[in-house]
Tab-separated table of C-alpha atoms and ligand atoms in Angstrom:
chain	number	residue	atom	x	y	z
Q	1	MET	CA	-0.082	-0.113	0.170
Q	2	ALA	CA	1.157	3.409	-0.936
Q	3	LYS	CA	2.506	5.430	2.238
Q	4	LYS	CA	0.423	8.616	3.011
Q	5	PHE	CA	2.042	12.160	3.949
Q	6	TYR	CA	0.045	14.756	5.589
Q	7	ILE	CA	1.570	18.733	5.509
Q	8	GLU	CA	0.562	21.296	7.724
Q	9	THR	CA	1.635	24.693	6.339
Q	10	PHE	CA	2.304	28.058	8.535
Q	11	GLY	CA	3.584	31.371	7.294
Q	12	CYS	CA	3.480	33.073	4.074
Q	13	GLN	CA	2.193	32.255	0.205
Q	14	MET	CA	5.736	31.217	-0.512
Q	15	ASN	CA	5.298	28.546	2.202
Q	16	ALA	CA	2.004	27.360	0.597
Q	17	LEU	CA	3.616	27.090	-2.660
Q	18	ASP	CA	6.509	25.309	-1.082
Q	19	SER	CA	4.287	22.825	0.545
Q	20	GLU	CA	2.925	22.201	-2.866
Q	21	LYS	CA	6.242	21.692	-4.447
Q	22	ILE	CA	6.800	18.774	-1.346
Q	23	ALA	CA	3.608	17.385	-1.990
Q	24	GLY	CA	4.606	17.158	-5.929
Q	25	ASN	CA	8.153	15.630	-4.758
Q	26	LEU	CA	6.277	12.935	-2.704
Q	27	CYS	CA	3.449	12.142	-5.007
Q	28	CYS	CA	6.046	11.643	-7.643
Q	29	ASN	CA	7.604	9.171	-5.491
Q	30	ALA	CA	4.483	7.110	-5.429
Q	31	MET	CA	3.157	8.651	-1.785
Q	32	GLU	CA	-0.308	9.688	-1.458
Q	33	PRO	CA	-1.628	12.680	0.531
Q	34	ALA	CA	-3.715	11.571	3.544
Q	35	GLU	CA	-7.171	12.985	4.601
Q	36	SER	CA	-5.914	13.982	8.231
Q	37	PRO	CA	-2.536	13.744	9.865
Q	38	PHE	CA	-3.789	11.017	11.805
Q	39	GLU	CA	-3.895	8.807	8.942
Q	40	ALA	CA	-0.651	9.593	7.550
Q	41	ASP	CA	2.348	7.631	7.735
Q	42	VAL	CA	4.579	10.918	7.245
Q	43	VAL	CA	3.744	14.162	9.009
Q	44	LEU	CA	5.161	17.135	7.796
Q	45	LEU	CA	5.231	20.874	9.405
Q	46	ASN	CA	6.051	23.286	6.935
Q	47	THR	CA	6.992	26.550	9.401
Q	48	CYS	CA	7.489	29.945	9.887
Q	49	SER	CA	9.686	31.677	12.201
Q	50	VAL	CA	8.792	35.722	10.973
Q	51	ARG	CA	7.569	36.225	14.632
Q	52	ASP	CA	7.806	34.190	18.021
Q	53	ARG	CA	4.136	33.436	17.785
Q	54	ALA	CA	4.546	31.260	14.661
Q	55	VAL	CA	7.288	29.372	16.346
Q	56	GLN	CA	5.308	28.573	19.491
Q	57	LYS	CA	2.436	27.374	17.520
Q	58	VAL	CA	4.565	24.877	15.781
Q	59	TYR	CA	6.108	23.520	19.261
Q	60	ALA	CA	2.348	23.198	20.383
Q	61	ARG	CA	1.388	21.304	17.434
Q	62	LEU	CA	4.588	18.990	17.847
Q	63	GLY	CA	3.316	18.485	21.320
Q	64	GLU	CA	0.248	16.877	19.840
Q	65	PHE	CA	1.892	14.868	17.411
Q	66	ARG	CA	4.036	13.264	20.344
Q	67	ARG	CA	1.154	11.534	21.652
Q	68	TYR	CA	0.351	10.196	18.009
Q	69	LYS	CA	3.748	9.098	17.625
Q	70	LYS	CA	3.538	7.058	21.070
Q	71	MET	CA	0.202	5.347	19.797
Q	72	ARG	CA	2.034	4.731	16.368
Q	73	GLY	CA	5.692	4.236	16.557
Q	74	ASP	CA	6.469	4.136	13.035
Q	75	VAL	CA	5.491	7.726	11.985
Q	76	VAL	CA	7.810	9.879	10.729
Q	77	VAL	CA	7.660	13.570	11.845
Q	78	GLY	CA	9.140	16.311	10.023
Q	79	VAL	CA	9.827	20.100	10.763
Q	80	LEU	CA	10.329	21.857	7.493
Q	81	GLY	CA	10.775	25.440	6.312
Q	82	CYS	CA	12.049	28.748	8.092
Q	83	MET	CA	11.599	27.882	11.448
Q	84	ALA	CA	13.483	24.429	10.860
Q	85	GLN	CA	16.451	26.780	9.248
Q	86	LEU	CA	16.291	29.164	12.263
Q	87	GLU	CA	15.816	27.004	15.223
Q	88	GLY	CA	18.142	23.887	13.822
Q	89	GLU	CA	18.773	21.167	16.133
Q	90	LYS	CA	17.253	23.053	18.813
Q	91	ILE	CA	14.056	21.448	17.995
Q	92	LEU	CA	15.254	18.093	19.196
Q	93	LYS	CA	15.669	19.453	22.471
Q	94	ARG	CA	12.265	20.381	23.001
Q	95	ALA	CA	10.785	17.591	20.695
Q	96	PRO	CA	13.189	14.756	20.584
Q	97	TYR	CA	11.121	12.473	18.650
Q	98	VAL	CA	11.382	14.680	15.333
Q	99	ASP	CA	12.569	12.760	12.614
Q	100	ILE	CA	13.274	15.051	9.882
Q	101	ILE	CA	14.625	18.727	10.034
Q	102	ALA	CA	15.062	20.618	6.809
Q	103	GLY	CA	15.237	24.045	5.793
Q	104	PRO	CA	13.198	25.935	2.968
Q	105	GLN	CA	15.156	25.121	0.290
Q	106	LYS	CA	14.571	21.633	0.118
Q	107	SER	CA	11.033	20.894	-1.234
Q	108	HIS	CA	12.272	18.763	-3.946
Q	109	ALA	CA	14.590	16.684	-1.578
Q	110	ILE	CA	11.818	15.758	0.872
Q	111	TYR	CA	11.246	12.364	-0.366
Q	112	ALA	CA	14.989	11.346	-0.218
Q	113	LEU	CA	14.945	12.402	3.662
Q	114	VAL	CA	11.476	10.703	3.994
Q	115	GLU	CA	13.078	7.235	2.739
Q	116	ARG	CA	16.126	7.791	4.680
Q	117	SER	CA	14.413	8.357	7.758
Q	118	ARG	CA	14.051	5.738	10.695
Q	119	PRO	CA	11.420	6.706	13.239
Q	120	SER	CA	13.388	6.698	16.432
Q	121	GLY	CA	16.561	5.976	14.516
Q	122	GLY	CA	17.903	9.576	14.876
Q	123	ALA	CA	16.806	12.566	13.071
Q	124	ARG	CA	17.878	13.306	9.214
Q	125	ILE	CA	19.113	16.956	9.168
Q	126	ASP	CA	19.374	19.007	6.130
Q	127	LEU	CA	19.986	22.588	6.788
Q	128	ARG	CA	22.530	23.062	4.005
Q	129	SER	CA	21.904	26.230	2.340
Q	130	ASP	CA	21.625	26.518	-1.610
Q	131	ASP	CA	22.248	30.427	-1.236
Q	132	GLU	CA	24.782	31.284	-3.716
Q	133	SER	CA	26.320	28.494	-5.126
Q	134	GLY	CA	23.574	26.393	-5.598
Q	135	PRO	CA	21.352	25.597	-8.911
Q	136	PRO	CA	18.829	28.025	-9.718
Q	137	ILE	CA	15.173	27.476	-8.661
Q	138	GLU	CA	13.734	25.173	-11.312
Q	139	ASP	CA	10.531	23.589	-11.956
Q	140	GLY	CA	9.712	20.783	-10.278
Q	141	PRO	CA	6.579	18.894	-9.765
Q	142	THR	CA	4.068	20.879	-7.911
Q	143	ARG	CA	0.623	19.365	-6.478
Q	144	ARG	CA	-1.425	22.510	-6.239
Q	145	GLU	CA	-4.442	22.730	-3.850
Q	146	ASN	CA	-6.669	25.152	-5.996
Q	147	PRO	CA	-7.821	24.022	-9.591
Q	148	TRP	CA	-8.039	27.679	-10.605
Q	149	ARG	CA	-5.341	29.845	-9.015
Q	150	ALA	CA	-1.588	28.974	-8.770
Q	151	GLY	CA	1.347	30.191	-7.053
Q	152	VAL	CA	4.505	30.941	-9.536
Q	153	THR	CA	7.965	31.515	-7.991
Q	154	VAL	CA	9.739	34.651	-9.404
Q	155	SER	CA	12.406	34.764	-7.044
Q	156	GLU	CA	13.387	33.134	-3.750
Q	157	GLY	CA	15.138	34.593	-0.819
Q	158	CYS	CA	15.883	38.420	0.039
Q	159	SER	CA	18.969	40.321	-0.195
Q	160	ARG	CA	17.491	43.343	1.834
Q	161	SER	CA	18.017	43.540	5.552
Q	162	CYS	CA	15.178	45.143	7.387
Q	163	THR	CA	16.623	45.080	10.896
Q	164	TYR	CA	13.616	43.166	12.580
Q	165	CYS	CA	13.394	40.537	9.616
Q	166	VAL	CA	14.745	36.731	9.837
Q	167	VAL	CA	13.880	35.874	6.466
Q	168	PRO	CA	16.927	36.796	4.782
Q	169	LYS	CA	18.659	34.253	7.254
Q	170	THR	CA	15.988	31.460	6.740
Q	171	ARG	CA	15.548	31.695	2.868
Q	172	GLY	CA	19.093	33.244	2.091
Q	173	LYS	CA	20.103	35.668	-0.323
Q	174	GLU	CA	17.759	36.441	-3.373
Q	175	ARG	CA	17.904	33.979	-6.309
Q	176	ILE	CA	15.821	34.545	-9.395
Q	177	ARG	CA	14.388	32.289	-11.959
Q	178	SER	CA	14.843	32.880	-15.533
Q	179	SER	CA	12.299	35.034	-17.131
Q	180	ARG	CA	11.866	31.948	-19.814
Q	181	ASN	CA	11.357	29.296	-16.976
Q	182	ILE	CA	8.598	31.591	-15.214
Q	183	LEU	CA	6.586	32.262	-18.587
Q	184	ARG	CA	6.905	28.776	-19.692
Q	185	GLU	CA	5.368	27.900	-16.250
Q	186	ILE	CA	2.843	30.376	-16.809
Q	187	GLU	CA	1.836	29.150	-20.442
Q	188	LYS	CA	1.688	25.318	-18.933
Q	189	LEU	CA	-0.610	26.550	-16.212
Q	190	ALA	CA	-2.900	28.169	-18.757
Q	191	ALA	CA	-3.128	25.250	-20.731
Q	192	GLU	CA	-4.023	22.952	-17.678
Q	193	GLY	CA	-6.908	25.490	-17.067
Q	194	TYR	CA	-5.532	27.852	-14.120
Q	195	VAL	CA	-7.116	31.438	-14.833
Q	196	GLU	CA	-5.319	33.367	-12.043
Q	197	ILE	CA	-1.799	33.276	-10.938
Q	198	MET	CA	0.253	34.852	-8.447
Q	199	LEU	CA	3.657	35.732	-8.895
Q	200	LEU	CA	5.788	35.191	-5.768
Q	201	GLY	CA	8.899	36.719	-4.182
Q	202	GLN	CA	9.946	38.423	-0.829
Q	203	THR	CA	10.933	41.645	-3.069
Q	204	VAL	CA	9.092	40.316	-6.254
Q	205	ASN	CA	9.666	43.938	-7.751
Q	206	SER	CA	13.511	43.708	-7.409
Q	207	TYR	CA	13.428	41.162	-10.308
Q	208	LEU	CA	15.892	41.287	-12.946
Q	209	ASP	CA	16.938	38.888	-15.451
Q	210	ARG	CA	20.065	39.930	-16.833
Q	211	GLU	CA	20.876	36.787	-18.857
Q	212	GLY	CA	17.459	36.609	-20.141
Q	213	GLY	CA	17.851	40.265	-21.726
Q	214	ASN	CA	17.363	42.427	-18.690
Q	215	VAL	CA	13.890	41.556	-18.088
Q	216	ASP	CA	12.746	43.398	-14.898
Q	217	PHE	CA	9.420	42.887	-13.078
Q	218	ALA	CA	7.514	45.468	-15.270
Q	219	GLU	CA	8.550	43.613	-18.360
Q	220	LEU	CA	7.983	40.170	-16.744
Q	221	LEU	CA	4.283	41.141	-15.459
Q	222	TRP	CA	3.612	42.390	-18.980
Q	223	ARG	CA	4.697	39.477	-20.627
Q	224	ALA	CA	2.861	37.276	-18.216
Q	225	ALA	CA	-0.344	39.122	-19.001
Q	226	GLN	CA	-0.011	38.226	-22.762
Q	227	VAL	CA	-0.356	34.354	-21.952
Q	228	GLU	CA	-3.891	33.489	-23.313
Q	229	GLY	CA	-6.174	31.941	-20.951
Q	230	ILE	CA	-4.746	33.544	-17.859
Q	231	GLU	CA	-7.627	35.805	-16.782
Q	232	ARG	CA	-5.910	37.478	-13.666
Q	233	ILE	CA	-2.505	38.069	-12.201
Q	234	ARG	CA	-1.467	39.168	-8.997
Q	235	PHE	CA	1.858	39.505	-7.435
Q	236	THR	CA	3.313	39.843	-3.689
Q	237	SER	CA	5.453	41.361	-2.161
Q	238	PRO	CA	6.758	44.329	-4.298
Q	239	HIS	CA	8.959	46.504	-1.971
Q	240	PRO	CA	8.334	50.379	-2.123
Q	241	SER	CA	12.062	51.145	-2.644
Q	242	ASP	CA	11.808	48.981	-6.261
Q	243	PHE	CA	8.939	50.350	-7.187
Q	244	THR	CA	8.943	51.979	-10.726
Q	245	ARG	CA	6.896	54.137	-13.107
Q	246	ASP	CA	7.124	51.215	-15.641
Q	247	LEU	CA	5.316	48.714	-13.161
Q	248	LEU	CA	2.783	51.140	-12.757
Q	249	ASP	CA	2.126	51.631	-16.326
Q	250	VAL	CA	1.901	47.770	-16.898
Q	251	MET	CA	-0.750	47.995	-14.008
Q	252	VAL	CA	-2.702	50.451	-15.684
Q	253	SER	CA	-2.420	48.945	-19.323
Q	254	CYS	CA	-3.041	45.560	-18.803
Q	255	PRO	CA	-6.354	44.892	-17.621
Q	256	ARG	CA	-5.414	40.860	-16.862
Q	257	VAL	CA	-3.095	42.467	-13.983
Q	258	CYS	CA	-5.321	42.794	-11.043
Q	259	ASN	CA	-5.914	46.692	-9.935
Q	260	HIS	CA	-4.487	45.890	-6.174
Q	261	ILE	CA	-1.516	46.462	-4.897
Q	262	HIS	CA	0.185	45.163	-1.764
Q	263	LEU	CA	2.768	47.671	-0.542
Q	264	PRO	CA	3.888	46.873	2.861
Q	265	VAL	CA	4.857	50.338	4.522
Q	266	GLN	CA	5.806	48.938	8.498
Q	267	SER	CA	5.509	52.197	9.854
Q	268	GLY	CA	4.596	55.941	8.966
Q	269	SER	CA	7.559	57.609	10.970
Q	270	THR	CA	10.866	58.280	8.847
Q	271	LYS	CA	12.864	57.761	12.059
Q	272	ILE	CA	11.557	54.145	12.473
Q	273	LEU	CA	11.510	53.423	8.900
Q	274	ARG	CA	15.561	54.375	9.260
Q	275	ALA	CA	15.865	52.167	12.207
Q	276	MET	CA	14.159	49.292	10.415
Q	277	ARG	CA	16.508	50.110	7.378
Q	278	ARG	CA	13.387	50.052	5.018
Q	279	GLY	CA	15.098	52.243	2.446
Q	280	TYR	CA	12.432	55.084	2.112
Q	281	THR	CA	10.941	57.656	4.107
Q	282	ARG	CA	7.278	58.505	4.800
Q	283	GLU	CA	7.497	61.045	2.215
Q	284	ASP	CA	8.895	58.465	-0.418
Q	285	TYR	CA	6.407	56.206	0.302
Q	286	LEU	CA	3.362	58.528	0.227
Q	287	GLU	CA	4.867	59.766	-3.134
Q	288	ILE	CA	4.407	56.396	-4.392
Q	289	VAL	CA	0.828	55.991	-3.361
Q	290	GLN	CA	0.159	59.612	-5.014
Q	291	LYS	CA	1.215	58.293	-7.983
Q	292	ILE	CA	-0.996	55.074	-7.979
Q	293	VAL	CA	-3.996	57.221	-6.901
Q	294	ASN	CA	-3.695	59.653	-9.849
Q	295	ALA	CA	-2.902	56.665	-12.442
Q	296	PRO	CA	-5.819	56.220	-14.658
Q	297	ARG	CA	-7.056	52.961	-12.905
Q	298	ASP	CA	-8.592	52.572	-9.730
Q	299	ILE	CA	-6.134	50.498	-8.087
Q	300	SER	CA	-6.745	49.274	-4.263
Q	301	ILE	CA	-3.905	49.355	-1.666
Q	302	SER	CA	-3.046	47.043	1.068
Q	303	THR	CA	-0.268	47.016	3.462
Q	304	ASP	CA	1.795	45.382	6.507
Q	305	ILE	CA	2.374	47.267	9.486
Q	306	ILE	CA	4.528	46.826	12.589
Q	307	VAL	CA	3.537	48.451	15.720
Q	308	GLY	CA	5.932	48.903	19.233
Q	309	PHE	CA	9.390	48.521	17.154
Q	310	PRO	CA	12.178	49.628	19.580
Q	311	GLY	CA	12.298	53.406	19.940
Q	312	GLU	CA	8.730	53.881	18.513
Q	313	SER	CA	7.262	56.923	20.734
Q	314	GLU	CA	3.917	58.043	20.949
Q	315	ARG	CA	4.457	60.448	18.323
Q	316	ASP	CA	5.914	57.822	15.791
Q	317	PHE	CA	2.721	55.906	16.370
Q	318	GLU	CA	0.873	58.915	15.431
Q	319	ASP	CA	2.579	59.541	12.102
Q	320	THR	CA	1.773	55.494	11.263
Q	321	LEU	CA	-1.923	56.469	11.980
Q	322	THR	CA	-1.842	59.595	10.205
Q	323	LEU	CA	-0.384	57.587	7.269
Q	324	MET	CA	-3.131	54.891	7.315
Q	325	GLU	CA	-5.504	57.739	7.178
Q	326	THR	CA	-3.922	59.722	4.433
Q	327	VAL	CA	-3.618	56.512	2.175
Q	328	ARG	CA	-7.109	54.900	3.145
Q	329	TYR	CA	-5.607	51.449	2.755
Q	330	ASP	CA	-8.187	48.584	1.325
Q	331	SER	CA	-6.788	46.223	4.010
Q	332	ALA	CA	-3.540	46.031	6.575
Q	333	PHE	CA	-2.109	43.268	8.353
Q	334	SER	CA	-0.856	44.475	11.521
Q	335	PHE	CA	1.600	42.908	13.884
Q	336	LYS	CA	3.260	43.502	17.150
Q	337	TYR	CA	7.075	43.928	16.983
Q	338	SER	CA	8.402	40.413	17.874
Q	339	PRO	CA	12.022	40.387	18.603
Q	340	ARG	CA	14.036	37.799	16.756
Q	341	PRO	CA	17.215	35.935	17.123
Q	342	ASN	CA	20.197	37.283	15.240
Q	343	THR	CA	18.220	40.764	14.232
Q	344	GLU	CA	20.135	43.837	14.323
Q	345	ALA	CA	16.981	45.314	16.186
Q	346	LEU	CA	17.631	43.217	19.190
Q	347	ASP	CA	20.477	46.041	19.798
Q	348	ILE	CA	18.277	49.018	19.483
Q	349	ASP	CA	17.236	50.432	22.720
Q	350	GLY	CA	13.781	51.684	23.645
Q	351	ALA	CA	12.057	48.439	23.935
Q	352	VAL	CA	8.205	49.021	23.881
Q	353	PRO	CA	6.575	47.382	26.885
Q	354	ASP	CA	4.136	44.561	25.525
Q	355	GLU	CA	0.710	46.084	27.027
Q	356	GLU	CA	1.756	49.037	25.258
Q	357	LYS	CA	2.295	47.476	22.120
Q	358	SER	CA	-0.997	45.525	22.299
Q	359	ARG	CA	-3.078	48.943	23.227
Q	360	ARG	CA	-1.419	50.372	19.678
Q	361	LEU	CA	-2.346	47.186	17.854
Q	362	THR	CA	-5.707	47.513	19.294
Q	363	VAL	CA	-6.148	51.078	18.101
Q	364	LEU	CA	-4.393	50.907	15.065
Q	365	GLN	CA	-6.996	47.711	13.962
Q	366	GLN	CA	-10.048	49.790	14.998
Q	367	ARG	CA	-8.969	52.658	13.006
Q	368	GLN	CA	-8.181	50.361	10.009
Q	369	ARG	CA	-11.567	48.770	10.484
Q	370	GLU	CA	-13.288	51.956	10.161
Q	371	ILE	CA	-11.569	52.852	7.049
Q	372	GLN	CA	-12.318	49.676	5.445
Q	373	SER	CA	-15.851	50.327	6.346
Q	374	ARG	CA	-15.797	53.831	5.094
Q	375	ILE	CA	-14.481	52.316	1.545
Q	376	ASN	CA	-16.642	49.329	1.492
Q	377	GLN	CA	-19.711	51.688	1.739
Q	378	THR	CA	-18.776	53.297	-1.414
Q	379	TYR	CA	-19.316	49.889	-3.063
Q	380	MET	CA	-23.156	49.942	-2.456
Q	381	GLY	CA	-25.375	49.547	-5.617
Q	382	ARG	CA	-22.325	48.952	-7.928
Q	383	ILE	CA	-22.033	45.761	-10.024
Q	384	LEU	CA	-18.647	43.692	-9.738
Q	385	GLU	CA	-16.971	40.764	-11.502
Q	386	VAL	CA	-16.422	38.116	-8.924
Q	387	PHE	CA	-14.501	35.146	-9.266
Q	388	VAL	CA	-16.152	32.477	-7.259
Q	389	ASP	CA	-14.061	30.388	-5.036
Q	390	GLY	CA	-16.485	28.438	-3.125
Q	391	ARG	CA	-18.716	28.391	-0.459
Q	392	ALA	CA	-18.375	31.094	2.056
Q	393	ARG	CA	-17.400	30.417	5.832
Q	394	SER	CA	-21.179	30.579	6.478
Q	395	ARG	CA	-21.506	27.648	4.136
Q	396	VAL	CA	-24.846	29.355	3.055
Q	397	SER	CA	-23.376	31.678	0.323
Q	398	LEU	CA	-20.897	31.775	-2.193
Q	399	THR	CA	-17.820	33.445	-1.789
Q	400	GLY	CA	-15.419	34.956	-4.461
Q	401	ARG	CA	-13.031	37.793	-5.113
Q	402	THR	CA	-12.815	40.829	-7.225
Q	403	GLY	CA	-9.754	42.086	-9.162
Q	404	ASN	CA	-9.118	44.682	-6.575
Q	405	ASN	CA	-9.196	41.951	-3.918
Q	406	LYS	CA	-12.501	42.493	-2.109
Q	407	ILE	CA	-14.183	39.770	-0.900
Q	408	VAL	CA	-17.948	39.320	-1.905
Q	409	ASN	CA	-20.084	36.778	-0.441
Q	410	PHE	CA	-23.557	36.361	-2.415
Q	411	ASP	CA	-25.897	33.206	-2.751
Q	412	GLY	CA	-26.015	31.621	-6.270
Q	413	PRO	CA	-25.462	28.121	-7.724
Q	414	GLU	CA	-22.711	26.158	-6.935
Q	415	THR	CA	-22.041	25.594	-10.516
Q	416	LEU	CA	-20.731	29.211	-10.334
Q	417	ILE	CA	-17.631	27.794	-8.188
Q	418	GLY	CA	-14.449	28.192	-10.780
Q	419	SER	CA	-15.950	30.803	-12.695
Q	420	PHE	CA	-16.672	34.735	-13.099
Q	421	ALA	CA	-20.185	35.921	-12.008
Q	422	ARG	CA	-21.728	39.498	-12.057
Q	423	VAL	CA	-22.800	40.588	-8.837
Q	424	ARG	CA	-24.705	43.462	-7.501
Q	425	ILE	CA	-23.509	44.853	-3.940
Q	426	THR	CA	-26.240	45.080	-1.513
Q	427	GLY	CA	-24.438	45.096	1.719
Q	428	PHE	CA	-20.925	45.907	3.308
Q	429	GLY	CA	-18.634	45.203	6.442
Q	430	PRO	CA	-15.322	46.253	7.280
Q	431	ASN	CA	-13.621	42.810	5.751
Q	432	SER	CA	-16.299	41.840	2.906
Q	433	LEU	CA	-18.925	42.961	0.623
Q	434	LYS	CA	-22.387	41.479	0.712
Q	435	GLY	CA	-24.480	41.082	-3.055
Q	436	SER	CA	-26.842	39.498	-5.262
Q	437	TRP	CA	-25.692	37.556	-8.208
Q	438	LEU	CA	-27.414	39.071	-11.596
Q	439	HIS	CA	-28.018	36.253	-14.380
Q	440	GLU	CA	-27.962	38.797	-17.318
Q	441	GLN	CA	-24.468	39.784	-18.682
Q	442	GLY	CA	-23.234	43.382	-18.827
Q	443	LEU	CA	-21.327	45.781	-16.269
Q	444	GLU	CA	-22.325	49.275	-15.400
F	1	SAH	N1	9.243	40.564	2.046
F	1	SAH	C1	7.747	41.193	2.617
F	1	SAH	C2	7.611	40.746	3.860
F	1	SAH	C3	7.694	39.255	4.472
F	1	SAH	S1	7.540	38.892	6.007
F	1	SAH	C4	8.040	42.643	2.399
F	1	SAH	O1	9.261	43.180	2.837
F	1	SAH	O2	7.159	43.323	2.473
F	1	SAH	C5	5.962	39.362	6.072
F	1	SAH	C6	5.456	40.567	7.064
F	1	SAH	O3	5.869	40.235	8.669
F	1	SAH	C7	6.489	42.120	7.162
F	1	SAH	O4	6.172	42.629	6.181
F	1	SAH	C8	6.377	42.550	8.454
F	1	SAH	O5	5.472	43.526	8.601
F	1	SAH	C9	6.010	41.332	9.157
F	1	SAH	N2	7.236	41.014	10.026
F	1	SAH	C10	8.267	40.644	9.716
F	1	SAH	N3	9.107	40.494	10.930
F	1	SAH	C11	8.353	40.920	11.891
F	1	SAH	C12	9.029	40.922	13.402
F	1	SAH	N4	10.273	40.899	13.620
F	1	SAH	N5	7.912	41.379	13.853
F	1	SAH	C13	6.722	41.745	13.676
F	1	SAH	N6	6.606	41.493	12.349
F	1	SAH	C14	7.302	41.072	11.605
F	2	SF4	FE1	12.169	40.784	5.446
F	2	SF4	FE2	12.496	43.390	4.517
F	2	SF4	FE3	13.461	41.275	3.053
F	2	SF4	FE4	10.886	41.610	3.343
F	2	SF4	S1	12.435	43.086	2.422
F	2	SF4	S2	11.719	39.568	3.745
F	2	SF4	S3	10.945	42.484	5.398
F	2	SF4	S4	14.284	41.752	5.211
F	3	F3S	FE1	7.249	32.943	7.624
F	3	F3S	FE2	9.456	31.951	5.968
F	3	F3S	FE3	7.167	33.023	5.089
F	3	F3S	S1	9.613	33.044	8.151
F	3	F3S	S2	6.445	34.636	6.340
F	3	F3S	S3	7.358	31.619	6.171
F	3	F3S	S4	9.415	33.437	4.270
């Protein structure tokens, strides 16, 4: 009987794509996915270490698998991804029953590790970095979860050095894929019936394929938008310092490129941005936003924000709030600063107490909810084109997304799942819109 595996994924979209590559690697070797971890012979946790909470979540989960391993001694438990890279053998101190530890650049080598692992026979550890000398990131088998939407690797790693961030340590320096390879994969995905692709890289717009004729990110995006069959193209995350006029021009002129940009700001205070080493000021960032707002296409903007970075005064925090009000983000992911091992920010004075971080986060999230409600209210009565993903959480209605990333819930037949629908907006909340499905054709 084929051996079964189960992968639990933590962290960002790159990690979700890595899990699909790991599943591809295992399926190619005659393994099969299990319905639940407790039916699997091999349980893999693909982990994140961007904040301490992400790491603690993995340890808590490992605790649960310890009991499973006691019941079934032959189960292989693996810890993969960013936390594995960062914590290394330390994981074995807290969870000695772990059989495999491998970093995030090992998606296509997992089967080899599984095969060599012997439960209770000592952990197999592969934390070598492919950083500079390793092979370019090529296509491997990928077992995708969603039949319509696919992530596509543009680059791996990150060559920036934000003082709070572990990603350059876990994923190494930036390595890019050739534009030829990327476009070939997109063509293949289109032929397989995918309608939406998400171009992925930690600073996706720093892309430059010198060997392929100096194809930069704007050019790559434009070429991707020419692939027949792909209706929507998204990308994440662009870095403000690499934002170019050309990129904006492509977003404006290619309808298939979604009219949404996730542009992480992190802070609205130039002093804090400098301490974070983000490479731009508040004014630089607002200038980019102004260009986006002035462009002849309605482009929604979302962001990431960190509160309570060391040295963040009440005034710096106010600067973040006023920036949020100025930009009027369509959505924002906000986090309390989490001190990370071996990062430069550990040496910065002025730690903000945890209660104060929590207070700032609550204030910020409340403001952001108000902004989102105000924005979403303006959608009342409009007719939007929605790609239908499936059943909403309520299970009563369908749910989908617009090009500018608004979630729209509405009643309709299940046959709409996996296709576009026109929906008139009849209600709103801070996080989603409600609407009714229009049978007839035609946008307003
Ligand atoms: N490459 C992306 C971000 C990747 S990490 C970029 O630069 O935009 C995703 C988000 O996690 C970051 O945007 C940041 O807001 C948050 N983050 C990273 N390190 C953090 C830390 N030490 N504490 C709190 N949040 C952090
Ligand atoms: Fe981390 Fe900064 Fe790189 Fe983003 S750009 S992954 S925040 S170092
Ligand atoms: Fe986490 Fe690694 Fe992504 S640290 S956010 S899984 S790059």
